[in-house]
Structure formats: C-alpha cells, structure tokens
XYZ file of C-alpha atoms in Angstrom:
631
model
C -41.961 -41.942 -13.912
C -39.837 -39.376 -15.608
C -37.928 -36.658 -13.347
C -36.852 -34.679 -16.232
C -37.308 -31.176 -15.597
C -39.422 -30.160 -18.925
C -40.505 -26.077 -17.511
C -38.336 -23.582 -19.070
C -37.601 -21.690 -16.004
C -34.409 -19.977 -15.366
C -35.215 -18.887 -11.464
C -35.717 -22.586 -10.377
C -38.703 -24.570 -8.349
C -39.489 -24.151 -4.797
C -37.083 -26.278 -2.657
C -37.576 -29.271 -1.705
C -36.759 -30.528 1.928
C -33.301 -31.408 2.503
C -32.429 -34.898 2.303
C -30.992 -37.348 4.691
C -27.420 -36.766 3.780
C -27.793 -32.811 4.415
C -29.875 -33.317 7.708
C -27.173 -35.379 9.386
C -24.690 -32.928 8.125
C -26.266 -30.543 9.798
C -27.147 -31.988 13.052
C -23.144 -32.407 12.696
C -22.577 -28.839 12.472
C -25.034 -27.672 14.937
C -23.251 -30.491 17.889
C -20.236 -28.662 16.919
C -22.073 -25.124 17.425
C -23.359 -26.259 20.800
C -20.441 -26.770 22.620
C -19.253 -23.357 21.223
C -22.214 -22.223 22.695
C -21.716 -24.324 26.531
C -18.381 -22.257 27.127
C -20.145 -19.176 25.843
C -22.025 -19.607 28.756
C -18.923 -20.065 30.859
C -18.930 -23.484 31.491
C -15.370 -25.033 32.377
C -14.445 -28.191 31.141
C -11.143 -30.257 31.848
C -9.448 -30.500 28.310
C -10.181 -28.052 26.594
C -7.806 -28.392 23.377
C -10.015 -31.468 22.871
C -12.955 -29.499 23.385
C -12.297 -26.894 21.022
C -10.879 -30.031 18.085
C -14.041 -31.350 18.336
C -16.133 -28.317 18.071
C -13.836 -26.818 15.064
C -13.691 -30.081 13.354
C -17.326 -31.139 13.936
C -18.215 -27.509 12.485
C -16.277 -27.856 9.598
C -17.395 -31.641 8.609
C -21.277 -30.484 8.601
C -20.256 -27.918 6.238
C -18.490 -29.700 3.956
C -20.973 -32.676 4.085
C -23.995 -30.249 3.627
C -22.217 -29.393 0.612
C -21.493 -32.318 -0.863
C -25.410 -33.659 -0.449
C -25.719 -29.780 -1.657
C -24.313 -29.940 -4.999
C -22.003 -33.050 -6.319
C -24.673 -35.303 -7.856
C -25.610 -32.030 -9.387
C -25.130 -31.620 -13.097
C -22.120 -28.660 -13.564
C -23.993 -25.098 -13.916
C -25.493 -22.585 -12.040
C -29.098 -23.714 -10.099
C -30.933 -20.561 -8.476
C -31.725 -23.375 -6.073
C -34.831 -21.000 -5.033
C -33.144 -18.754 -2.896
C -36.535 -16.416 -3.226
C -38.179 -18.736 -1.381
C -35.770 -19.795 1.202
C -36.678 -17.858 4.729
C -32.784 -18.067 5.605
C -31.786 -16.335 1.873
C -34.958 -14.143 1.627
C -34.695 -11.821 4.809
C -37.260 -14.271 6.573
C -37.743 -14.873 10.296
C -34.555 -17.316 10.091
C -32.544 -14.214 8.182
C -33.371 -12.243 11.197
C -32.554 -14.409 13.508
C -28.886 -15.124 11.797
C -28.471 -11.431 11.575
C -29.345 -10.732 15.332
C -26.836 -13.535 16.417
C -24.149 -12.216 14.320
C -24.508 -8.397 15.786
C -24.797 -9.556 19.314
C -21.502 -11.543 18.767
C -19.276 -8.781 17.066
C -20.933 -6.041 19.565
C -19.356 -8.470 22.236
C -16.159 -8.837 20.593
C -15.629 -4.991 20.084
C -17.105 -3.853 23.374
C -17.947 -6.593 25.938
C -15.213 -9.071 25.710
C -15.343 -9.952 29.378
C -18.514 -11.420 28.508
C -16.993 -13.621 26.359
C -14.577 -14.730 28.979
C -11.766 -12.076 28.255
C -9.958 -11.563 31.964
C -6.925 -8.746 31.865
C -5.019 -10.110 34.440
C -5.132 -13.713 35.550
C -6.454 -16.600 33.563
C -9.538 -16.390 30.429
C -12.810 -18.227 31.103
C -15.752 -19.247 29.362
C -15.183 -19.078 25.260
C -12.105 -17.338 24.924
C -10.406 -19.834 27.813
C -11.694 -22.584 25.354
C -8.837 -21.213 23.104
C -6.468 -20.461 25.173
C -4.215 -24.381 24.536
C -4.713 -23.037 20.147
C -3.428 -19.475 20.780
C -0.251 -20.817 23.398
C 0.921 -23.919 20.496
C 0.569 -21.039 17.780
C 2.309 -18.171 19.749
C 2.815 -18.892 23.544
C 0.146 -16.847 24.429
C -2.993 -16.851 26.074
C -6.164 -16.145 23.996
C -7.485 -12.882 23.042
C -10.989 -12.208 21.674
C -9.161 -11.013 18.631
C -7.465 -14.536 18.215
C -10.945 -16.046 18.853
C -12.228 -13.750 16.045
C -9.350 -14.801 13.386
C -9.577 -18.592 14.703
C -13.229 -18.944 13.817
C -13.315 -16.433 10.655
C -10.488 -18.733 9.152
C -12.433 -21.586 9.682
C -15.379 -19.994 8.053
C -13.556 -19.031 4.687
C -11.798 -22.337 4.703
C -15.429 -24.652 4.784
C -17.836 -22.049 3.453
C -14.732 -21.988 0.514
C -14.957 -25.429 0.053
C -18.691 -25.493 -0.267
C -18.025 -22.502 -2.769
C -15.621 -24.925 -4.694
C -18.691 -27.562 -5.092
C -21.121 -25.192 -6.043
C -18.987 -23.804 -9.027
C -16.564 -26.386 -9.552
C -17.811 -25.941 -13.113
C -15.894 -23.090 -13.690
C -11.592 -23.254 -13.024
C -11.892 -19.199 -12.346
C -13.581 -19.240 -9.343
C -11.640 -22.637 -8.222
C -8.826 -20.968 -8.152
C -9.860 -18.034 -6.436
C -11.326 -19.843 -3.962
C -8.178 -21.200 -3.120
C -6.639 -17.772 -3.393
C -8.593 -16.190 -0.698
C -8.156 -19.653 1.520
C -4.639 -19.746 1.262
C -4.088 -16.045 2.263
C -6.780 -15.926 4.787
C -4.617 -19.179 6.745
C -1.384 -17.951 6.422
C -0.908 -14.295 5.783
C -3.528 -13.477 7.990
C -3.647 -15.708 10.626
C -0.787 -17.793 10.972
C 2.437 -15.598 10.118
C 0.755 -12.611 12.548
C 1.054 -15.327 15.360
C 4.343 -16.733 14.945
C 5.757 -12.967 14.396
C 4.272 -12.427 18.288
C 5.937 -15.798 19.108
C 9.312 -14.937 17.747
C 8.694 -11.463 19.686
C 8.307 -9.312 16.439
C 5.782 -7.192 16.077
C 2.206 -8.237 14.874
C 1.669 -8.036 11.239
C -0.627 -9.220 8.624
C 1.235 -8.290 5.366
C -1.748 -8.814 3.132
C -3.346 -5.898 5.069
C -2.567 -2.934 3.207
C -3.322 1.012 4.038
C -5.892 2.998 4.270
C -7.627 -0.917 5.116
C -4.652 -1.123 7.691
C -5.336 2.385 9.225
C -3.349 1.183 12.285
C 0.052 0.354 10.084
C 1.468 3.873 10.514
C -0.130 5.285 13.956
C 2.522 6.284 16.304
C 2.740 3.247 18.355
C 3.294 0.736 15.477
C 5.593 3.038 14.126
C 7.864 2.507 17.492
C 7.144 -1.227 17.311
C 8.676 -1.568 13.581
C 11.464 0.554 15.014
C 12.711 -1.103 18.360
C 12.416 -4.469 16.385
C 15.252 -3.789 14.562
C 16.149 -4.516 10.460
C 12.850 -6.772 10.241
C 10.720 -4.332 11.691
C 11.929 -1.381 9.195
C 11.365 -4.336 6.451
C 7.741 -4.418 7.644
C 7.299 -0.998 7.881
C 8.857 -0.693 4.025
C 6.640 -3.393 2.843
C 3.762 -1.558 3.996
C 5.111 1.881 2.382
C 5.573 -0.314 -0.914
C 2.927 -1.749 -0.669
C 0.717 1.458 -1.022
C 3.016 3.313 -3.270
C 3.897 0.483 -5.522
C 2.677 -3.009 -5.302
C -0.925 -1.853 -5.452
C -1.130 0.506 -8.472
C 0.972 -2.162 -10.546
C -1.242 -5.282 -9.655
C -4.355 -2.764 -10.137
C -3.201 -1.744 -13.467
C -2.814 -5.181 -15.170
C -5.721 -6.712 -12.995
C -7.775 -4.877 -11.682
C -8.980 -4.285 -8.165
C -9.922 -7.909 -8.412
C -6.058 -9.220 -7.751
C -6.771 -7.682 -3.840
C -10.635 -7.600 -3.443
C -11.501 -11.281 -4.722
C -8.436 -13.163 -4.550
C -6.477 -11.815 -1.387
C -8.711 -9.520 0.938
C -10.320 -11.826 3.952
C -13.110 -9.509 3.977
C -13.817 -10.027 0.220
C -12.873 -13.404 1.256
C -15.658 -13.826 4.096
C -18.251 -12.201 1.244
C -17.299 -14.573 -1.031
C -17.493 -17.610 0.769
C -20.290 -17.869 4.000
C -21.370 -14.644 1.967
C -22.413 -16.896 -1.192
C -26.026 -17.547 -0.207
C -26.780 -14.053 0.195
C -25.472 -12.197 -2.709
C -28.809 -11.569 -4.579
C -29.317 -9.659 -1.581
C -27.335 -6.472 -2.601
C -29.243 -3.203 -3.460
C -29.189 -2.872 -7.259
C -31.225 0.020 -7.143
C -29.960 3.682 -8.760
C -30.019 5.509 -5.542
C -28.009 3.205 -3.278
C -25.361 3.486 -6.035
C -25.793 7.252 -5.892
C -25.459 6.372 -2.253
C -22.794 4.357 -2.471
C -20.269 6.301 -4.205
C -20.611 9.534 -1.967
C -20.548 7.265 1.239
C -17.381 5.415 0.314
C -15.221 8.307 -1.290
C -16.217 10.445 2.040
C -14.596 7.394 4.500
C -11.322 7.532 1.855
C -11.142 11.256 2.663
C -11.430 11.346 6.137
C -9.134 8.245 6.611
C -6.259 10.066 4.312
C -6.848 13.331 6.682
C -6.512 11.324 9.762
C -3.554 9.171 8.931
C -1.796 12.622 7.643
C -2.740 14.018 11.240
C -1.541 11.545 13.078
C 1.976 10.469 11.251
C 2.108 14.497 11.898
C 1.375 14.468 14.867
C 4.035 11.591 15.502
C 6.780 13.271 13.909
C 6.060 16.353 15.530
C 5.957 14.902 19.317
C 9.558 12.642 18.372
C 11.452 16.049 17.781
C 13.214 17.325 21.469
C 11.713 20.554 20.514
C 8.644 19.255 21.110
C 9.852 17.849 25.148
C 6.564 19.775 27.801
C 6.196 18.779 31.402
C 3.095 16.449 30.176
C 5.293 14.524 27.982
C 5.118 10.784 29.348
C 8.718 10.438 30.477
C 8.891 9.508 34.012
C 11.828 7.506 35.186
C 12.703 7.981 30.798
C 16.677 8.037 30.249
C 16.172 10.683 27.079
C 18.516 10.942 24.134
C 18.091 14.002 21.938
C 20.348 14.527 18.869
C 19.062 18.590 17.214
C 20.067 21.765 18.293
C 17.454 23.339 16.179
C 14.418 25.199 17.640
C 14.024 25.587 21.198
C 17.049 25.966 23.850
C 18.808 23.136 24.572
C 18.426 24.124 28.007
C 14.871 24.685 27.735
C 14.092 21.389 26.500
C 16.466 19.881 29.239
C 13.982 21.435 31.859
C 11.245 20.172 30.483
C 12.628 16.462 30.508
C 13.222 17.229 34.299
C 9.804 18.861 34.586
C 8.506 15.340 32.574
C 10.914 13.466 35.481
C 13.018 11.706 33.195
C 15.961 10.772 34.773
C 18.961 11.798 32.796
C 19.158 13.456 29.298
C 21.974 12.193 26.942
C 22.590 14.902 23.990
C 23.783 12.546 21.034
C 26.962 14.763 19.062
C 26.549 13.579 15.717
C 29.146 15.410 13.508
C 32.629 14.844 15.411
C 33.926 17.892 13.971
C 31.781 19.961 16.071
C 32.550 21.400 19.137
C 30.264 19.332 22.099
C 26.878 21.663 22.653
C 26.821 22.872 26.496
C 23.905 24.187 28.314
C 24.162 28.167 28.677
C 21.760 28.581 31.600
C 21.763 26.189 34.056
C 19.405 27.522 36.654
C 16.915 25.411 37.694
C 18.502 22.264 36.163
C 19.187 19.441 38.861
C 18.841 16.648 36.124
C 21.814 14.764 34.618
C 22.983 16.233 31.356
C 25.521 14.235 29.102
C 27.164 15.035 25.727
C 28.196 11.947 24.486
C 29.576 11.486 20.268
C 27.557 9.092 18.042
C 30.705 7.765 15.943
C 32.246 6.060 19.601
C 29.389 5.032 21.120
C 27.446 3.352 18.117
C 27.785 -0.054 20.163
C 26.392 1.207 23.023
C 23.356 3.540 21.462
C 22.176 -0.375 19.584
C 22.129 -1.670 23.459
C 20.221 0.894 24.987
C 17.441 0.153 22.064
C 17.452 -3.009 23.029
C 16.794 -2.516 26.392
C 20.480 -3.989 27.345
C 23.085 -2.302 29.576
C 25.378 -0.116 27.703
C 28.556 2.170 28.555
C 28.941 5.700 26.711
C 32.247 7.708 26.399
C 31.453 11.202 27.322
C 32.408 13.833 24.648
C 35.233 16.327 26.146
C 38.909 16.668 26.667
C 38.742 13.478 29.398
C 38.137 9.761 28.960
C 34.907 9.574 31.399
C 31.878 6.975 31.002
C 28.235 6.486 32.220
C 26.486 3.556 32.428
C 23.068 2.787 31.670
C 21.190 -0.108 33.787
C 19.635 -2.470 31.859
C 16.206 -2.743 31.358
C 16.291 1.182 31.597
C 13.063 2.690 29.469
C 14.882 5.082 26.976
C 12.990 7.658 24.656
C 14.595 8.646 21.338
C 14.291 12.401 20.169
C 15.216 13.874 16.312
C 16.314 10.069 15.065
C 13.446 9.942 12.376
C 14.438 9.915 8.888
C 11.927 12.534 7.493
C 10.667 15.825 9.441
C 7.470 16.659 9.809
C 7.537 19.652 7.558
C 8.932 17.330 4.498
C 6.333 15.264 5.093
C 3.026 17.396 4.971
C 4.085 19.369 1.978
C 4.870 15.721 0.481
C 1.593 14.679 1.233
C -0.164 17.833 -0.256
C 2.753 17.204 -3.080
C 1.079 13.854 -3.896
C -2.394 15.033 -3.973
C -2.026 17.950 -5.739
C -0.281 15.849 -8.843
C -3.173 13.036 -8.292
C -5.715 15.548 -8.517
C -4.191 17.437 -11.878
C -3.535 14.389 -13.435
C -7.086 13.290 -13.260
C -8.541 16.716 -14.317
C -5.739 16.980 -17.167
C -5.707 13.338 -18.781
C -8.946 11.699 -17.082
C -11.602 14.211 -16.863
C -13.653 12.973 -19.807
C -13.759 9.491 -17.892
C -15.873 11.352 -14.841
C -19.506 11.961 -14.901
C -20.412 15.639 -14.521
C -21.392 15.287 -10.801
C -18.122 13.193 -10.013
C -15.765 16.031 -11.664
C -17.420 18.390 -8.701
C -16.883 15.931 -6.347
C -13.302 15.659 -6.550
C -12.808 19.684 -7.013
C -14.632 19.407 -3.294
C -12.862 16.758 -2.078
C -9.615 18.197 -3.029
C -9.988 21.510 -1.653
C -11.389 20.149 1.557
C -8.431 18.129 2.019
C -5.730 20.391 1.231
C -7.514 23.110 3.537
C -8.005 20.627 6.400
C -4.021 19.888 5.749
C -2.987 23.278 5.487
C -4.473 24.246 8.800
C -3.000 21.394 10.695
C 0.070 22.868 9.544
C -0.260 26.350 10.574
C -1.764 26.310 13.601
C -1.521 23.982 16.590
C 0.343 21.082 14.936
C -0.767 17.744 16.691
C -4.341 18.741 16.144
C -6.649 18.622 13.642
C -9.379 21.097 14.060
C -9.371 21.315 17.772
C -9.752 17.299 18.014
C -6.584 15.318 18.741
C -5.362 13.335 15.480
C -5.545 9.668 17.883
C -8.901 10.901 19.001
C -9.807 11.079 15.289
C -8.364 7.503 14.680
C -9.841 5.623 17.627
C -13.468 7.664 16.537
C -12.419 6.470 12.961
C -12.031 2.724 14.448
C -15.117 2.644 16.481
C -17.215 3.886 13.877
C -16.021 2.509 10.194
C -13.692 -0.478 11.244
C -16.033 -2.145 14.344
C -19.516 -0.571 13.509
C -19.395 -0.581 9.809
C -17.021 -3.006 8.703
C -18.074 -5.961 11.630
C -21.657 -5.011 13.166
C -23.011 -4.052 9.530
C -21.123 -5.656 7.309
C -20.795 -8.999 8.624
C -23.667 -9.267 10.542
C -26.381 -7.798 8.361
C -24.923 -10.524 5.890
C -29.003 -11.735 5.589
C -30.047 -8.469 5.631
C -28.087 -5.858 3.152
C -26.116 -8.986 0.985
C -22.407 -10.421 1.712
C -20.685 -6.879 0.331
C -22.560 -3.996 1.778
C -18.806 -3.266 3.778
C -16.653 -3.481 0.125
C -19.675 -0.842 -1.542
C -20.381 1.666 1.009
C -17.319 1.518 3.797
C -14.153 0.462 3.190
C -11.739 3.029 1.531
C -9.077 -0.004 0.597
C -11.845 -1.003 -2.436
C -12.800 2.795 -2.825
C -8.759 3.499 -4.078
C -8.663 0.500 -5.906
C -12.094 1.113 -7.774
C -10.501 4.717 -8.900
C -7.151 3.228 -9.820
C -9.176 0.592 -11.826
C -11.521 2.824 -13.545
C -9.250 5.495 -14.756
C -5.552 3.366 -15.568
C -6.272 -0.076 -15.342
C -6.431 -2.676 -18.121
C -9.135 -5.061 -16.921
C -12.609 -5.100 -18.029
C -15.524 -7.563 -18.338
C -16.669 -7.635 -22.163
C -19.863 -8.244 -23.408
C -21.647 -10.263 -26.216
C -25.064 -7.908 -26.539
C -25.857 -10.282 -29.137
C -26.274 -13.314 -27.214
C -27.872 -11.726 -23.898
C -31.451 -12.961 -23.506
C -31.609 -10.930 -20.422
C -32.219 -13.607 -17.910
C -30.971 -11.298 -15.370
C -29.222 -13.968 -13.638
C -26.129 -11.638 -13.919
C -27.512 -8.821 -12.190
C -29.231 -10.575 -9.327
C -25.999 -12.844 -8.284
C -24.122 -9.323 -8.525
C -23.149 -8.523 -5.194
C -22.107 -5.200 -5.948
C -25.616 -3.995 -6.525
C -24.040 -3.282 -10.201
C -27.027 -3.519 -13.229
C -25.019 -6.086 -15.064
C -27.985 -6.895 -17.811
C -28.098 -3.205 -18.839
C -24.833 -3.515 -20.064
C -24.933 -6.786 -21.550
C -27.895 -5.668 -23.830
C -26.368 -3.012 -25.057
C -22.841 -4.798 -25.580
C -21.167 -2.230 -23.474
C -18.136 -3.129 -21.397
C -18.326 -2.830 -17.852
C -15.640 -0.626 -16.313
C -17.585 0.139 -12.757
C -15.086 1.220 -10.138
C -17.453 -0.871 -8.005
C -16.970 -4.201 -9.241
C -14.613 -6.575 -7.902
C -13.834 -8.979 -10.688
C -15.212 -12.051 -8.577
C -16.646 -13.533 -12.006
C -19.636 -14.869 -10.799
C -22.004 -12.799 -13.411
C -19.728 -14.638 -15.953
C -20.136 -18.052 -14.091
C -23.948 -17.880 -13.865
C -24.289 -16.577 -17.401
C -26.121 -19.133 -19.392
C -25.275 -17.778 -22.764
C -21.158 -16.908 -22.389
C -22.151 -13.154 -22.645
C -19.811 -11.963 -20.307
C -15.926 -12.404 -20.117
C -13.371 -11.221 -17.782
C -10.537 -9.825 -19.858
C -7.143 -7.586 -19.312
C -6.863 -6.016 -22.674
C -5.297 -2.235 -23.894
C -6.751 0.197 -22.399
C -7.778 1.990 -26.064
C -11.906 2.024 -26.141
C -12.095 0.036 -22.889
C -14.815 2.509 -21.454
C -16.305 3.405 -24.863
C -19.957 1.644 -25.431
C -20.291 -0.564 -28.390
C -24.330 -0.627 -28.362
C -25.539 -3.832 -29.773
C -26.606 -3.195 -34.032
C -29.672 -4.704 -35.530
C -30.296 -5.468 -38.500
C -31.873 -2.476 -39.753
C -28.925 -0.474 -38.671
C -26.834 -1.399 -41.408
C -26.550 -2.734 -45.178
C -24.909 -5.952 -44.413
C -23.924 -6.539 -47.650
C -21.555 -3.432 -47.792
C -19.601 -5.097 -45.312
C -19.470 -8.610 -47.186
C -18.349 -6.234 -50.434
C-alpha cells in the first residue's frame, strides 16, 4: 500500500506513537534523569565524578538519539509534527507537570539551596556534592548551586541545539546560529567565568552585557575589577564598551538579532529546549499592548537603580563621606582630598569607625604636607606620606603585601604596614560623583531630543507620550537623588533597590516565569515582557538599525505558519499580506518565520535604512494599468 501523504494540509496529522528508536532514546534520557534525581534526594554515593559522567552523558545521548529517530529520515522542511495535539506542547496535564517541576527547581535554586545540598561551611551533599569533582577540575572549587545551574543549562543548549540542528538542518541560517549560541553558551559563559575564579580573577561572563548584567557596576564588583589589577580595569572597560559601543554598532548593521539569537544564553535556552513550545507565545493585540509598557517600565527602573547605586558608590569612596557606621574596623585607611569636610573631622570618624591608622596620600610634591589643626579627641595614628616616593609601596598594600612608606616632612622616617593588613582606599576614583550624574542626565537628555527631533514620526502616538513620561520621571527621580540625601533614592537605599530589582525581575521573572512556564506562556515570555537587555536593543533596532525582514505579499497564501512558530507573539501574516516589512522592536531575527515559510515570502535582510519602515501594500490588478508600465 501507498504511504504517500495525498491531504493538502499544512498543520499536519495527529501523531503517531513514537517508534522504537525514540522510546529507547528516551528510556536513555530518563536513566540519566534518575540518578539526577537519587542525589536530589541526598543520597551519597562513592564516585561521584563517575556518577555525574554518566548522568550528563546518558542525558545528552537520549536527546540526541530522540532526535535523530525525530527528524533525519525526514524529508528537509518544516513538519508541524501536530504540536496541537501533543499534551506536552499543548498546555496538557504533561505541560503542567513540566512547568511545576521546572518552578519548584529554580524556586530551590534562588531560595532553598540547602535543599539541594548547598552547605556554607563544611562539605556539599546531595545534588550539588554530585558536582563538586566538575566544579574543583574546572576552578578548584567546591560546587555552588549557581555552578549546578550553568553545568546543566549548558548541557541543555548544547543537546536541545543539536536536536534544533536536525530539525532545520534544511536551512544553513539557523545551522549556524545554532552553533552561535552553543559556542558562546560553553565558553563565554561557562567556561572562561570558571577559569577567571581559578586563576583568582574576578568572575566574569563577557557576553553578559548591562542593563542584562545589572550586577557589572554595583559597588562590590566595582572593587573586585579594581584590586585585580590591569585585567580587572580591562574587564571593567569591556563592559563600559560594551554598552557604549560594541552594542549600538553590531545593532545598527544587524539588528538586535547579532545578541538576542546568536549570543544571549537566555535567547539561547528559548531557542533550543524552547523549540517545542514556541507556538505557545501570546499573539494577541493586548499582550503586545502589554508587552511594550511592561518591558520599557523594567528598562527604566533598572537605568534609575544602576545610576543610584554607581552614585551611591562614588559618593561612600570619597573621605568626606568617612561616619562612625562606616565598616572600617581594624581598616588601615588611605585618603588622598582635602576638599569638603575637615581633615580632622574625617580622621575622627575613621577612629570612631575603629580603623586603625589613617595614611593621608600627598599627591602634588610641591605642596606643603596637610596637618591636622585640632587634634582633640584624636588617639588614632595619622600619617602624611607623598605619592611620587612611595608608589612601590601604595601597589603592595593593594595587594594585600607588606609595604614600607617614607613619611612626608623634613626627616627620613618610615612605617610599616603588616601584611595581610585590610586597607580601604578614599578619593582614588577616576570620576566624581557629581561628573557622573549630570553625565548620566547628559546622555539622556541628548537620547531623548534626538528621538523627538529626527525619530518622532517613527513612534506611534501613544509611544511619543510614553517616552515624554518616561523621560521626565527619570530625570526627576535623578535630580532628587542628587539634591537631597545622596546614597538614597527616595527614602529606599540604592542596594536595597538592586537586591528588590534581583529578586523580583532577574530570579522571579527571568528564572521562575520565564524558564519554567516554558509549557505554559512559550520559550520567550522573559525576552517580550522582562528583560531590559532586548528592550534597548529593540529601540536601537527600530529607530537606527539597518536590518529588516522583507516581504513577498504576492506569494503569501497566508498559511499562518509564520505567525504561529513566532515566538515573539508578533502577527507575522498581517504583514506578509500586505507586503509590508517588518521592523518590530520585538523581534529577534531568529529566522524561523522565514524557515517555516512554504512560499519564500519572508527574507532576513540588512539593507539602507531609506523606506525600511514604510509599507509597500501588496497591488492587484485592478490597481493599476499594467500596460503603462510595459510602455
């Protein structure tokens, strides 16, 4: 008999039970699972690096085998493969189930890693134990949940990636994507962090990039990319660069898609285990109403509460700044300004903080050596000591060494600090904190009159009104950090705002929700509505970059196939019908409307930027005398 598939059906049959291939695949997968799942409940084996090889590796064989009974004796092209009637892909009991599972594991990552086998002091049990030989071959260091997390969400873009590969191996866009997002994921993101810890250098994934990376400039980062020295101030440039320079270029010629589909691991993650639940998005017009007032809102509050808290920073690292509460007990303190306060004033305080000694640093040798004009009440050591002889000895004391300083006067006397000594640095920034708050309002205030000068007519009505309120908001909220008590931001403390900030958009939203509602909401409900990384790029993209996805209106036969495996909830079909370009700030160039198209209607192009938003509705034949144009 004849299998030849004669309906004319674009959304596929039901599916048929998987065969023999894909069943032992997955009883593969699901051994591999299991013994995840025996040290979960904190079961201690001998061996564990075997242990954990076996589960990792038997893991990622099921996947990869499921995918090759999946797919390769499949004729190239997209198959709906009847993910509508699928209880896994169609918010069924299974979909459930997934999503549960997922939430209770990244609730216990964020909040209840003991249960997980996390111990503070003294040696891991249970899961995170089970990694514990991985994490001390990679850095030297015991597990953490977080290298748990990055362990097993590497290995899920790696085999969920190759799966991808077979399933569109048809098209060399989304091949080499794929291995975009791999290769990043394994090295930039996992591997390089690690051996920075191992080499003692301070964590960093350099494909993480601010406001995403709301941690890169908070105070204590800031001190780690100091006291490490020329590589750390490399990181921290990289990361200044990276913002002010790496991303607009990249955006401009490609889009946001050069970050959100080929480098991001969260896009990564969607892309990848997310596959099977794109259709899922929300293509309706009020979650994209939704959407864009959500997602701008998280890019304003996380610009406010970066401002606040590199302003806050730069405020509590001037001497002027030195109170009784400052933490500086048993501190040797080094201040360098004679600006603001009393010198002696802010020498009490140190002794009030009980620091130990206080070292002022004499920068100009021409000057005459600062002295303290009222001594009362001051029992703590007070040096004056010239930053051109002691250079040597100041790069010691940073690094926690012993070092020997010449005293500034008329006689050759010197004072030795111990090593190991814990030292605090006053006034040695490079910027103050009044440069940078009017910089920051600087910056705005140019973004914002660019937009309304050269990009207004780009804007919808209700988006122009928007970013008047979102403007003023900011610059108000700004302003009043400024003026009045300067390490808060309305009453709250700026690292109150960033942990609140953390807890609620980078665990709840960007883990619990949008990873683990992956069967619920789709694989990109984080990218759409929460994170403020695709937010930036989307405006950058929309108003000065040069990519685009073109349309053939004439060739649509409105399928919908491009619209469903959206997962950006973006009506692809209504602008394919009408031959309009699609320039959503939204969309993340992943391709796959163009890879599922059946008729070549859509193609992903960087082109000038001259008509790129302008529609170009679709002309029938009625519209116009033909044979003027053959004339």
């Amino acid at each position: 008999m004849s299998t030849f598939q004669r309906d004319l059906s674009l959304t596929g049959q039901p599916p048929k039970s998987i065969n023999l291939q894909q069943k032992i695949a997955t009883v593969i997968g699901l051994i591999g699972l299991g013994i995840l799942a025996l040290f979960l409940m904190n079961l201690s084996l001998p061996q564990k690096a075997i242990w954990l090889t076996s589960s990792l590796l038997l893991m990622a064989t099921g996947v990869i085998l499921f995918a090759r009974a999946a797919y390769l004796n499949e004729h190239a092209g997209i198959k709906n493969h009847g993910v509508y009637f699928k209880s896994l892909s169609s918010r069924g009991f299974w979909a459930w189930v997934l999503g549960i599972a997922l939430t209770l594991f990244y609730v216990a990552l964020y909040w209840f890693p003991q249960y997980l086998g996390l111990v503070n002091e003294g040696d891991n049990k249970g899961l995170i134990a089970l990694f514990d030989p991985l994490s001390r071959f990679i850095s030297g260091n015991p597990a953490s949940q977080w290298f748990v997390y990055g362990t097993l969400y590497t290995l899920a873009i790696l085999t969920f990636g190759i799966k991808f590969i077979y399933k569109y191996r048809h098209n060399r866009y989304e091949i080499i994507r794929t291995f975009s997002v791999m290769f990043f994921q394994l090295s930039f993101a996992f591997l390089i962090p690690e051996f920075l810890v191992a080499l003692q250098l301070p964590y960093y994934d350099f494909k993480n990039i601010w406001p995403l990376n709301y941690e890169l400039f908070a105070g204590y980062k800031i001190d780690e990319f100091i006291s490490a020295g020329t590589i750390g101030l490399i990181m921290l440039i990289f990361g200044i660069v990276s913002v002010f320079v790496i991303t607009p270029i990249l955006t401009y010629k490609y889009g946001k898609r050069w970050y959100c589909s080929w480098v991001c691991g969260c896009g990564g993650l969607a892309e990848t285990a997310g596959d099977p639940f794109r259709h899922l998005s929300d293509k309706s017009t009020g979650a994209w109403k939704v959407e864009r007032w959500v997602v701008h809102s998280v890019v304003v509050f996380v610009t406010v509460m970066t401002t606040a808290v590199v302003f806050s920073y730069l405020r509590q690292n001037e001497s002027e700044s030195l109170s009784e509460y400052s933490p500086l007990e048993n501190h040797t303190v080094f201040i360098s300004a004679l600006d603001g306060r009393p010198l002696h004033e802010r020498v009490r305080s140190a002794q009030d903080a009980k620091a130990s000694a206080v070292y002022f640093i004499n920068s100009e040798a021409s000057e005459t050596p600062p002295s303290l004009s009222n001594t009362q009440g001051i029992a703590i050591p007070f040096y004056v000591i010239s930053e051109i002889e002691n250079r040597e000895a100041l790069e010691n004391v940073r690094q926690g060494a012993t070092a020997t300083f010449i005293l500034d006067g008329p006689e050759t006397t010197r004072v030795t600090v111990s090593e190991g000594t814990s030292v605090s640095f006053f006034d040695n920034l490079w910027i103050s904190k009044e440069f940078f708050i009017w910089f920051v309002i600087g910056l705005l205030t140019l973004i914002f009159a660019w937009v309304m000068l050269f990009r207004r007519e780009q804007l919808a009505k209700d988006a122009r009104y928007g970013a008047i309120g979102y403007f003023v908001i900011v610059i108000s909220i700004l302003l009043f950090t400024y003026v009045s008590t300067p390490w808060k931001l309305f009453f709250f403390d700026a690292y109150q705002l960033r942990k609140g900030y953390g807890f609620l958009i980078g665990a709840m939203f960007s883990g619990v929700i949008g990873v683990g509602f992956y069967p619920i909401f789709g694989s990109r409900v984080w990218c759409r509505f929460g994170c403020p990384m695709a937010a930036i790029l989307g405006f950058q993209q929309r108003l000065f970059s040069r990519f685009r996805i073109t349309t053939n209106g004439g060739q649509c036969i409105s399928c919908g196939n491009c619209s469903t495996y959206c997962e950006m909830g973006i009506d692809v079909r209504a602008y394919a019908q009408k031959g309009e370009n699609i320039v959503r700030s939204s969309c993340v160039g992943c391709g796959i409307c163009s890879a599922v198209c059946p008729r070549g209607v859509l193609k992903l192009e960087n082109g000038p930027r001259k008509g790129r938003i302008e529609g170009k509705d679709v002309l029938l034949g009625t519209d116009v005398d033909l044979m003027n144009h053959l004339n």
